[in-house]
């Protein structure tokens, strides 16, 4: 895509391996090491926990199969922003971008950066505990210490890495993803080969057992299954992010579908494998009884590594956090870049570096806002609020495949969604069910999230009235 004032364009420097690494590296974070405890409390048996991981994975795969058609049709920077713009217009696309820029993406980056600092603190025996000063703003205490310095530092470092040519970012993503996969496999294989486990654990249940911090209403039955599903879907979140850098993938018509489908399938296998390893090493009651201050992975690893387990899992979580943060920074900056290119955001963010040909302005702006959220400590609250809205946009983006097949039936589709219309329709049905369940269980949080997204409307009206948005570059020729 061209910058307004120059002929500088994005470089298609990401190959298939890098694209798969972006999918896998962005998805595998801390959830695979932490979520088994709560999910066991929700559904009580190992078989049901594994079933939830499979169902959530297949749902994500259904979304990936549908997104693959859209991305192969429209391999442009911004991914979902572009899909929504072409299907539903600029207003809805802007609200998606508003949510990503101000809350979802940057809030997630802040959260992962602080998590990295906390894991480093564990690994160093509390060396980052020192607080330098604290601000008291209207009764809200904002501490600033070594943890915050490390969080800001890792955001700045990985933003600098992403200011290099996109091929460099792809190499880094691949390297970090290989480490992540090795860590997951290491925990799983270590449990099966060296822990004193027993396959009889799979026939046991935690029914009636204690579950610290889990509401009784979220245990067993449909409510428990839906609660566990939300946790598992959080563990799979991010499979769609490779579409945001579609404008920089070498052979997007082939590689983006392969990355989405292959990457998501690999993640399902890894998640089921390592969770099966947890239950081989521990009984369901032992899994459910793990302290919220620890992790199931730590307890399992301690069965074959002893006291080294805490340090190893802290290092694994650090590595996982770095990989997730790197790919999130890489993909997230393409949304404000695409919006600015359409005249819907700060024009300086539409510029590309003459040397690296990446949107450095968008990367820096994203880093500043993510850093402010990290300092504010509000990132977890904000991201919790927009989960409801995020799934609305997932549903709208998936529905775009129906809209575009009807409006643009003659447009070339290098990849056509497998199982259409059943697979995308199934994704929409399950998405609707999750939204209804979320609205029932957390109505206040859901409406606050919608309110935060709706705050983008006056901004959109201001921009479009005071600064007329440019006509987006046409993706499809006008029908004759």
Coordinates of C-alpha atoms in Angstrom, one line a residue:
X1 CA 0.0 0.0 0.0
X2 CA 1.4 3.3 -0.9
X3 CA 2.2 6.1 1.4
X4 CA 0.4 9.4 0.4
X5 CA 3.5 11.4 -0.3
X6 CA 6.0 8.8 -1.5
X7 CA 6.1 5.6 -3.4
X8 CA 7.4 3.6 -0.4
X9 CA 5.4 0.4 0.0
X10 CA 5.3 -2.4 2.5
X11 CA 7.6 -5.3 1.7
X12 CA 6.2 -8.8 1.4
X13 CA 9.0 -10.3 3.5
X14 CA 7.2 -12.9 5.6
X15 CA 7.4 -16.5 4.3
X16 CA 5.2 -19.4 5.3
X17 CA 7.3 -20.4 8.3
X18 CA 7.2 -16.8 9.7
X19 CA 3.5 -16.6 9.1
X20 CA 2.9 -19.9 11.0
X21 CA 5.2 -18.6 13.7
X22 CA 3.1 -15.5 14.1
X23 CA 0.0 -17.6 14.6
X24 CA 1.5 -20.0 17.0
X25 CA 3.7 -17.5 18.8
X26 CA 0.9 -15.1 19.4
X27 CA -1.5 -17.7 20.7
X28 CA 0.7 -19.8 23.0
X29 CA 1.2 -17.5 26.0
X30 CA 0.7 -18.2 29.7
X31 CA -2.8 -19.9 29.4
X32 CA -1.4 -23.3 28.6
X33 CA 0.6 -23.3 31.8
X34 CA -2.0 -21.7 34.0
X35 CA -5.6 -22.5 32.9
X36 CA -5.9 -26.2 33.8
X37 CA -6.6 -25.6 37.5
X38 CA -9.7 -23.3 36.9
X39 CA -10.9 -25.5 34.0
X40 CA -10.8 -28.6 36.2
X41 CA -12.8 -26.7 38.8
X42 CA -15.3 -25.8 36.1
X43 CA -15.9 -29.3 34.5
X44 CA -14.4 -31.6 37.2
X45 CA -12.9 -34.4 35.1
X46 CA -9.8 -34.8 32.9
X47 CA -11.9 -36.0 30.0
X48 CA -14.1 -32.9 30.1
X49 CA -11.1 -30.6 30.4
X50 CA -9.6 -32.2 27.3
X51 CA -13.0 -32.1 25.6
X52 CA -13.2 -28.3 26.2
X53 CA -9.7 -27.8 24.8
X54 CA -10.7 -29.7 21.7
X55 CA -14.1 -28.0 21.2
X56 CA -12.5 -24.5 21.8
X57 CA -9.8 -25.4 19.3
X58 CA -12.2 -26.6 16.7
X59 CA -14.2 -23.4 17.1
X60 CA -11.0 -21.4 16.6
X61 CA -10.2 -23.6 13.6
X62 CA -13.7 -22.9 12.2
X63 CA -12.9 -19.2 12.5
X64 CA -9.5 -19.7 10.9
X65 CA -11.0 -21.6 7.9
X66 CA -13.3 -18.7 7.3
X67 CA -10.7 -15.9 7.9
X68 CA -8.5 -17.7 5.4
X69 CA -10.9 -17.0 2.5
X70 CA -11.2 -13.3 3.5
X71 CA -7.4 -12.9 3.9
X72 CA -6.6 -14.6 0.6
X73 CA -9.2 -12.3 -1.1
X74 CA -7.9 -9.2 0.6
X75 CA -4.2 -9.6 1.5
X76 CA -3.7 -6.1 2.8
X77 CA -2.4 -4.6 6.0
X78 CA -5.0 -4.3 8.8
X79 CA -6.7 -7.7 8.3
X80 CA -10.0 -7.6 10.1
X81 CA -10.2 -3.8 9.8
X82 CA -10.1 -4.2 6.0
X83 CA -12.6 -7.1 6.0
X84 CA -15.1 -5.1 8.1
X85 CA -14.6 -2.0 6.0
X86 CA -15.3 -3.8 2.7
X87 CA -18.3 -5.6 4.2
X88 CA -20.0 -3.2 6.5
X89 CA -18.4 0.2 5.9
X90 CA -15.9 2.5 7.5
X91 CA -17.8 3.3 10.7
X92 CA -17.9 -0.3 12.0
X93 CA -14.3 -0.8 10.8
X94 CA -13.3 2.3 12.7
X95 CA -14.9 1.0 15.9
X96 CA -13.0 -2.3 15.6
X97 CA -9.7 -0.3 15.1
X98 CA -10.6 2.0 18.1
X99 CA -11.1 -1.1 20.3
X100 CA -7.8 -2.7 19.2
X101 CA -5.7 0.5 19.4
X102 CA -6.9 1.9 22.7
X103 CA -7.9 -1.2 24.7
X104 CA -7.6 -4.7 23.3
X105 CA -4.1 -4.8 21.6
X106 CA -2.3 -2.3 23.8
X107 CA -4.0 -3.5 27.0
X108 CA -2.9 -7.0 26.1
X109 CA 0.7 -5.8 25.4
X110 CA 0.8 -4.0 28.8
X111 CA -0.5 -7.1 30.5
X112 CA 2.1 -9.4 28.9
X113 CA 4.9 -6.9 29.6
X114 CA 4.0 -6.7 33.3
X115 CA 3.6 -10.5 33.4
X116 CA 7.2 -10.8 31.9
X117 CA 8.5 -8.6 34.7
X118 CA 6.7 -10.6 37.4
X119 CA 8.1 -13.9 36.1
X120 CA 11.6 -12.3 36.0
X121 CA 11.0 -11.2 39.6
X122 CA 10.2 -14.8 40.6
X123 CA 13.2 -16.1 38.7
X124 CA 15.5 -13.7 40.4
X125 CA 14.1 -14.3 43.9
X126 CA 12.3 -11.0 44.3
X127 CA 15.1 -8.7 43.0
X128 CA 12.5 -6.5 41.3
X129 CA 10.4 -6.0 44.5
X130 CA 11.8 -2.5 45.2
X131 CA 9.3 0.4 44.7
X132 CA 10.9 3.7 43.8
X133 CA 7.9 5.9 44.3
X134 CA 4.1 5.9 44.1
X135 CA 1.6 8.5 42.9
X136 CA -1.8 9.0 44.7
X137 CA -4.3 10.2 42.2
X138 CA -7.8 10.7 43.7
X139 CA -7.3 7.7 46.0
X140 CA -5.8 5.6 43.2
X141 CA -2.3 4.5 44.1
X142 CA 0.0 4.1 41.1
X143 CA 3.3 2.4 42.1
X144 CA 6.5 2.8 40.1
X145 CA 9.4 0.5 40.7
X146 CA 11.7 -2.1 39.1
X147 CA 8.7 -4.2 37.8
X148 CA 7.4 -1.2 35.9
X149 CA 10.8 -0.3 34.6
X150 CA 11.3 -3.8 33.2
X151 CA 7.8 -3.8 31.7
X152 CA 8.5 -0.5 29.9
X153 CA 11.9 -1.7 28.9
X154 CA 10.7 -4.9 27.2
X155 CA 7.9 -3.0 25.3
X156 CA 10.6 -0.5 24.1
X157 CA 13.1 -3.3 23.2
X158 CA 10.6 -5.3 21.1
X159 CA 9.2 -2.2 19.5
X160 CA 12.8 -1.4 18.4
X161 CA 13.2 -4.9 17.0
X162 CA 9.9 -4.4 15.0
X163 CA 11.2 -1.2 13.6
X164 CA 13.7 -3.2 11.6
X165 CA 12.7 -4.7 8.2
X166 CA 9.7 -7.1 8.5
X167 CA 11.9 -10.0 7.5
X168 CA 13.9 -9.5 10.7
X169 CA 10.7 -9.5 12.8
X170 CA 9.7 -12.8 11.0
X171 CA 13.0 -14.4 12.0
X172 CA 12.6 -13.3 15.6
X173 CA 9.0 -14.6 15.7
X174 CA 10.2 -18.0 14.3
X175 CA 13.0 -18.3 16.8
X176 CA 10.8 -17.4 19.8
X177 CA 8.1 -19.8 18.6
X178 CA 10.5 -22.7 18.3
X179 CA 11.4 -22.0 21.9
X180 CA 7.8 -22.0 23.0
X181 CA 7.0 -25.2 21.2
X182 CA 10.1 -26.8 22.8
X183 CA 9.0 -25.7 26.3
X184 CA 5.5 -27.1 25.9
X185 CA 6.8 -30.4 24.5
X186 CA 9.4 -30.4 27.3
X187 CA 6.8 -30.1 30.1
X188 CA 4.6 -32.8 28.5
X189 CA 7.3 -35.3 27.6
X190 CA 8.9 -34.8 31.0
X191 CA 5.6 -35.6 32.7
X192 CA 5.0 -38.7 30.7
X193 CA 8.5 -40.1 30.8
X194 CA 9.9 -39.1 34.2
X195 CA 7.0 -38.1 36.6
X196 CA 5.5 -40.9 38.8
X197 CA 2.1 -40.6 37.1
X198 CA -0.8 -42.9 36.4
X199 CA -3.3 -43.2 33.6
X200 CA -5.9 -44.1 36.2
X201 CA -6.1 -40.4 37.0
X202 CA -8.2 -40.0 33.8
X203 CA -11.0 -41.9 35.4
X204 CA -11.1 -39.7 38.5
X205 CA -13.1 -36.6 39.3
X206 CA -12.9 -33.5 41.4
X207 CA -16.6 -33.4 42.0
X208 CA -17.2 -31.8 45.4
X209 CA -13.6 -30.8 45.8
X210 CA -12.4 -27.4 46.9
X211 CA -11.6 -24.8 44.3
X212 CA -10.1 -21.6 45.6
X213 CA -11.5 -18.5 43.9
X214 CA -14.0 -20.3 41.6
X215 CA -17.7 -19.4 42.1
X216 CA -20.0 -22.4 42.8
X217 CA -22.2 -21.2 39.9
X218 CA -19.4 -21.8 37.5
X219 CA -18.9 -25.5 38.5
X220 CA -20.3 -28.5 36.5
X221 CA -23.2 -28.5 34.1
X222 CA -23.7 -26.1 31.2
X223 CA -22.5 -23.1 33.3
X224 CA -19.2 -24.9 34.2
X225 CA -18.7 -25.9 30.5
X226 CA -19.3 -22.4 29.3
X227 CA -16.9 -21.0 31.9
X228 CA -14.2 -23.5 30.9
X229 CA -14.8 -22.7 27.3
X230 CA -14.2 -19.0 27.9
X231 CA -11.0 -19.9 29.6
X232 CA -9.9 -22.1 26.8
X233 CA -10.8 -19.6 24.1
X234 CA -8.7 -17.1 26.0
X235 CA -5.9 -19.6 25.6
X236 CA -6.5 -19.8 21.8
X237 CA -7.0 -16.1 21.4
X238 CA -4.7 -14.5 18.7
X239 CA -5.0 -17.1 15.9
X240 CA -6.4 -14.4 13.7
X241 CA -3.5 -11.9 14.0
X242 CA -1.6 -13.0 11.0
X243 CA -4.3 -11.4 8.9
X244 CA -3.2 -8.0 10.2
X245 CA 0.2 -8.4 8.4
X246 CA -1.3 -9.9 5.3
X247 CA 0.2 -7.0 3.3
X248 CA 3.6 -8.3 4.2
X249 CA 3.3 -12.0 3.5
X250 CA 5.2 -13.2 0.4
X251 CA 2.6 -15.5 -1.1
X252 CA -0.6 -14.5 0.8
X253 CA -3.1 -16.4 -1.3
X254 CA -1.3 -19.7 -0.4
X255 CA 0.6 -18.9 2.8
X256 CA -2.1 -17.1 4.9
X257 CA -4.6 -20.0 4.7
X258 CA -1.8 -22.5 5.4
X259 CA -0.6 -20.4 8.4
X260 CA -4.1 -20.0 9.8
X261 CA -5.2 -23.6 9.4
X262 CA -1.8 -25.3 10.1
X263 CA -0.9 -23.0 13.0
X264 CA -4.3 -23.5 14.7
X265 CA -4.2 -27.2 14.2
X266 CA -0.7 -27.4 15.7
X267 CA -1.8 -25.4 18.7
X268 CA -4.8 -27.8 19.3
X269 CA -2.4 -30.8 19.3
X270 CA 0.1 -29.1 21.7
X271 CA -2.7 -28.0 24.1
X272 CA -4.3 -31.4 24.3
X273 CA -0.9 -33.1 24.7
X274 CA 0.4 -31.0 27.6
X275 CA -3.0 -31.0 29.4
X276 CA -3.1 -34.8 29.1
X277 CA 0.4 -34.8 30.6
X278 CA -0.8 -32.7 33.6
X279 CA -3.5 -35.3 34.4
X280 CA -1.1 -38.2 34.0
X281 CA 1.1 -36.6 36.6
X282 CA -1.6 -35.3 39.0
X283 CA -5.1 -36.4 40.0
X284 CA -8.0 -34.0 39.2
X285 CA -8.2 -33.0 42.8
X286 CA -4.5 -32.2 42.9
X287 CA -4.8 -30.1 39.8
X288 CA -7.8 -28.2 41.2
X289 CA -6.0 -27.7 44.5
X290 CA -2.9 -26.0 43.0
X291 CA -2.5 -22.5 44.6
X292 CA -3.5 -19.6 42.4
X293 CA -0.1 -18.2 43.2
X294 CA 1.5 -21.2 41.5
X295 CA 0.7 -23.0 38.3
X296 CA -0.2 -26.6 37.3
X297 CA 2.8 -26.7 35.0
X298 CA 5.1 -25.8 38.0
X299 CA 3.5 -28.6 40.1
X300 CA 3.8 -31.1 37.4
X301 CA 7.4 -30.2 36.6
X302 CA 8.3 -30.4 40.2
X303 CA 7.4 -34.1 40.1
X304 CA 10.5 -34.8 37.9
X305 CA 12.7 -31.8 38.5
X306 CA 12.1 -31.1 42.1
X307 CA 13.1 -27.6 43.3
X308 CA 14.3 -26.6 39.8
X309 CA 10.7 -26.6 38.6
X310 CA 9.9 -23.1 39.9
X311 CA 12.8 -21.4 38.1
X312 CA 12.2 -23.5 34.9
X313 CA 8.5 -22.6 34.6
X314 CA 9.2 -18.9 35.4
X315 CA 11.8 -18.9 32.6
X316 CA 9.3 -20.7 30.3
X317 CA 6.6 -18.1 31.1
X318 CA 9.1 -15.3 30.4
X319 CA 10.0 -16.8 27.1
X320 CA 6.4 -17.3 26.3
X321 CA 5.6 -13.7 27.2
X322 CA 8.4 -12.3 25.0
X323 CA 7.1 -14.3 22.0
X324 CA 3.5 -13.2 22.5
X325 CA 4.5 -9.6 23.0
X326 CA 6.8 -9.6 19.9
X327 CA 4.1 -10.9 17.6
X328 CA 1.4 -8.6 19.2
X329 CA 3.6 -5.5 18.6
X330 CA 4.3 -6.6 15.0
X331 CA 0.7 -7.2 14.1
X332 CA -1.0 -4.6 16.2
X333 CA 0.8 -1.6 14.6
X334 CA -0.7 -2.5 11.2
X335 CA -4.2 -1.5 12.4
X336 CA -3.5 2.2 13.1
X337 CA -1.4 2.2 9.9
X338 CA -4.3 1.0 7.8
X339 CA -6.7 3.4 9.5
X340 CA -4.4 6.4 9.0
X341 CA -3.9 5.4 5.4
X342 CA -7.7 5.8 5.0
X343 CA -7.7 9.2 6.7
X344 CA -9.4 7.8 9.9
X345 CA -6.4 8.3 12.2
X346 CA -3.4 10.5 12.7
X347 CA -1.8 10.9 9.3
X348 CA 1.8 10.6 10.6
X349 CA 1.0 6.9 11.4
X350 CA 0.4 6.2 7.7
X351 CA 4.1 6.8 6.9
X352 CA 6.5 4.0 6.2
X353 CA 10.2 4.1 7.0
X354 CA 12.3 4.7 3.8
X355 CA 14.9 2.2 5.1
X356 CA 12.9 -0.6 6.7
X357 CA 9.6 0.1 5.0
X358 CA 7.6 -0.6 8.2
X359 CA 5.2 1.8 9.9
X360 CA 7.6 3.1 12.6
X361 CA 5.3 5.9 13.6
X362 CA 2.4 3.5 14.3
X363 CA 4.8 1.2 16.2
X364 CA 6.1 4.1 18.4
X365 CA 2.5 5.4 19.1
X366 CA 1.4 1.9 20.0
X367 CA 4.4 1.5 22.4
X368 CA 3.7 4.8 24.2
X369 CA 0.0 3.9 24.8
X370 CA 0.8 0.3 25.9
X371 CA 3.5 1.7 28.3
X372 CA 1.0 4.2 29.8
X373 CA -1.5 1.4 30.3
X374 CA 1.3 -0.7 32.0
X375 CA 2.0 2.1 34.4
X376 CA -1.7 2.7 35.1
X377 CA -2.3 -0.9 36.1
X378 CA -5.7 -0.7 34.4
X379 CA -4.9 -3.1 31.5
X380 CA -6.5 -6.2 33.0
X381 CA -9.7 -4.4 33.8
X382 CA -9.9 -2.9 30.3
X383 CA -9.1 -6.1 28.5
X384 CA -11.7 -8.0 30.6
X385 CA -14.3 -5.4 29.6
X386 CA -13.7 -5.7 25.9
X387 CA -13.8 -9.5 25.6
X388 CA -17.5 -9.3 24.9
X389 CA -17.0 -6.7 22.2
X390 CA -14.1 -8.7 20.7
X391 CA -16.3 -11.7 20.2
X392 CA -18.9 -9.4 18.5
X393 CA -16.2 -8.4 16.0
X394 CA -15.1 -12.0 15.5
X395 CA -18.7 -12.8 14.7
X396 CA -19.1 -9.8 12.3
X397 CA -15.8 -10.6 10.6
X398 CA -16.8 -14.2 10.1
X399 CA -20.2 -13.1 8.8
X400 CA -18.4 -11.0 6.2
X401 CA -17.8 -14.2 4.2
X402 CA -21.6 -14.5 3.6
X403 CA -21.9 -10.8 2.8
X404 CA -19.0 -10.8 0.2
X405 CA -20.1 -14.0 -1.4
X406 CA -23.5 -12.4 -2.0
X407 CA -22.2 -8.9 -3.0
X408 CA -19.1 -10.0 -4.9
X409 CA -19.7 -13.5 -6.2
X410 CA -17.3 -13.1 -9.2
X411 CA -14.3 -11.9 -7.2
X412 CA -11.4 -14.5 -7.4
X413 CA -11.2 -16.5 -4.3
X414 CA -7.8 -18.3 -4.2
X415 CA -9.0 -20.2 -1.1
X416 CA -12.7 -20.9 -0.4
X417 CA -13.7 -21.6 3.2
X418 CA -13.8 -25.4 3.7
X419 CA -17.3 -26.5 4.8
X420 CA -19.0 -23.3 3.7
X421 CA -21.7 -22.4 4.7
X422 CA -21.9 -24.9 7.6
X423 CA -18.5 -24.2 9.2
X424 CA -18.8 -20.4 9.3
X425 CA -22.5 -20.7 10.4
X426 CA -21.4 -23.0 13.2
X427 CA -18.8 -20.5 14.3
X428 CA -21.5 -17.8 14.4
X429 CA -23.9 -20.0 16.3
X430 CA -21.3 -20.8 19.0
X431 CA -20.2 -17.2 19.1
X432 CA -23.8 -16.1 19.7
X433 CA -24.1 -18.7 22.5
X434 CA -20.9 -17.4 24.1
X435 CA -22.1 -13.8 23.9
X436 CA -25.4 -14.7 25.5
X437 CA -23.7 -16.6 28.3
X438 CA -21.3 -13.7 28.9
X439 CA -24.2 -11.3 29.0
X440 CA -26.0 -13.5 31.5
X441 CA -23.0 -14.1 33.8
X442 CA -21.3 -10.7 33.5
X443 CA -23.9 -8.1 32.3
X444 CA -22.2 -5.1 33.8
X445 CA -18.8 -5.9 32.4
X446 CA -20.3 -6.6 29.0
X447 CA -22.2 -3.3 28.8
X448 CA -19.2 -1.3 30.1
X449 CA -17.1 -2.9 27.3
X450 CA -19.7 -1.9 24.7
X451 CA -19.7 1.6 26.2
X452 CA -15.9 1.8 25.8
X453 CA -16.2 0.8 22.2
X454 CA -19.0 3.2 21.6
X455 CA -16.8 6.0 22.8
X456 CA -15.2 5.7 19.4
X457 CA -18.3 7.0 17.7
X458 CA -17.9 10.7 18.5
X459 CA -14.2 10.4 17.5
X460 CA -15.3 8.9 14.1
X461 CA -17.9 11.6 13.6
X462 CA -15.3 14.3 14.4
X463 CA -12.7 12.9 12.0
X464 CA -15.1 12.4 9.1
X465 CA -16.8 15.8 9.5
X466 CA -13.7 17.9 10.2
X467 CA -11.2 16.0 8.3
X468 CA -12.8 14.3 5.3
X469 CA -11.6 10.7 5.2
X470 CA -9.9 9.7 1.9
X471 CA -11.5 7.1 -0.3
X472 CA -9.8 3.8 0.6
X473 CA -7.8 2.2 -2.1
X474 CA -10.2 0.0 -4.1
X475 CA -9.6 -3.7 -3.5
X476 CA -12.2 -4.9 -6.0
X477 CA -13.1 -3.4 -9.3
X478 CA -16.6 -1.8 -9.4
X479 CA -19.1 -4.2 -10.8
X480 CA -20.2 -3.4 -14.3

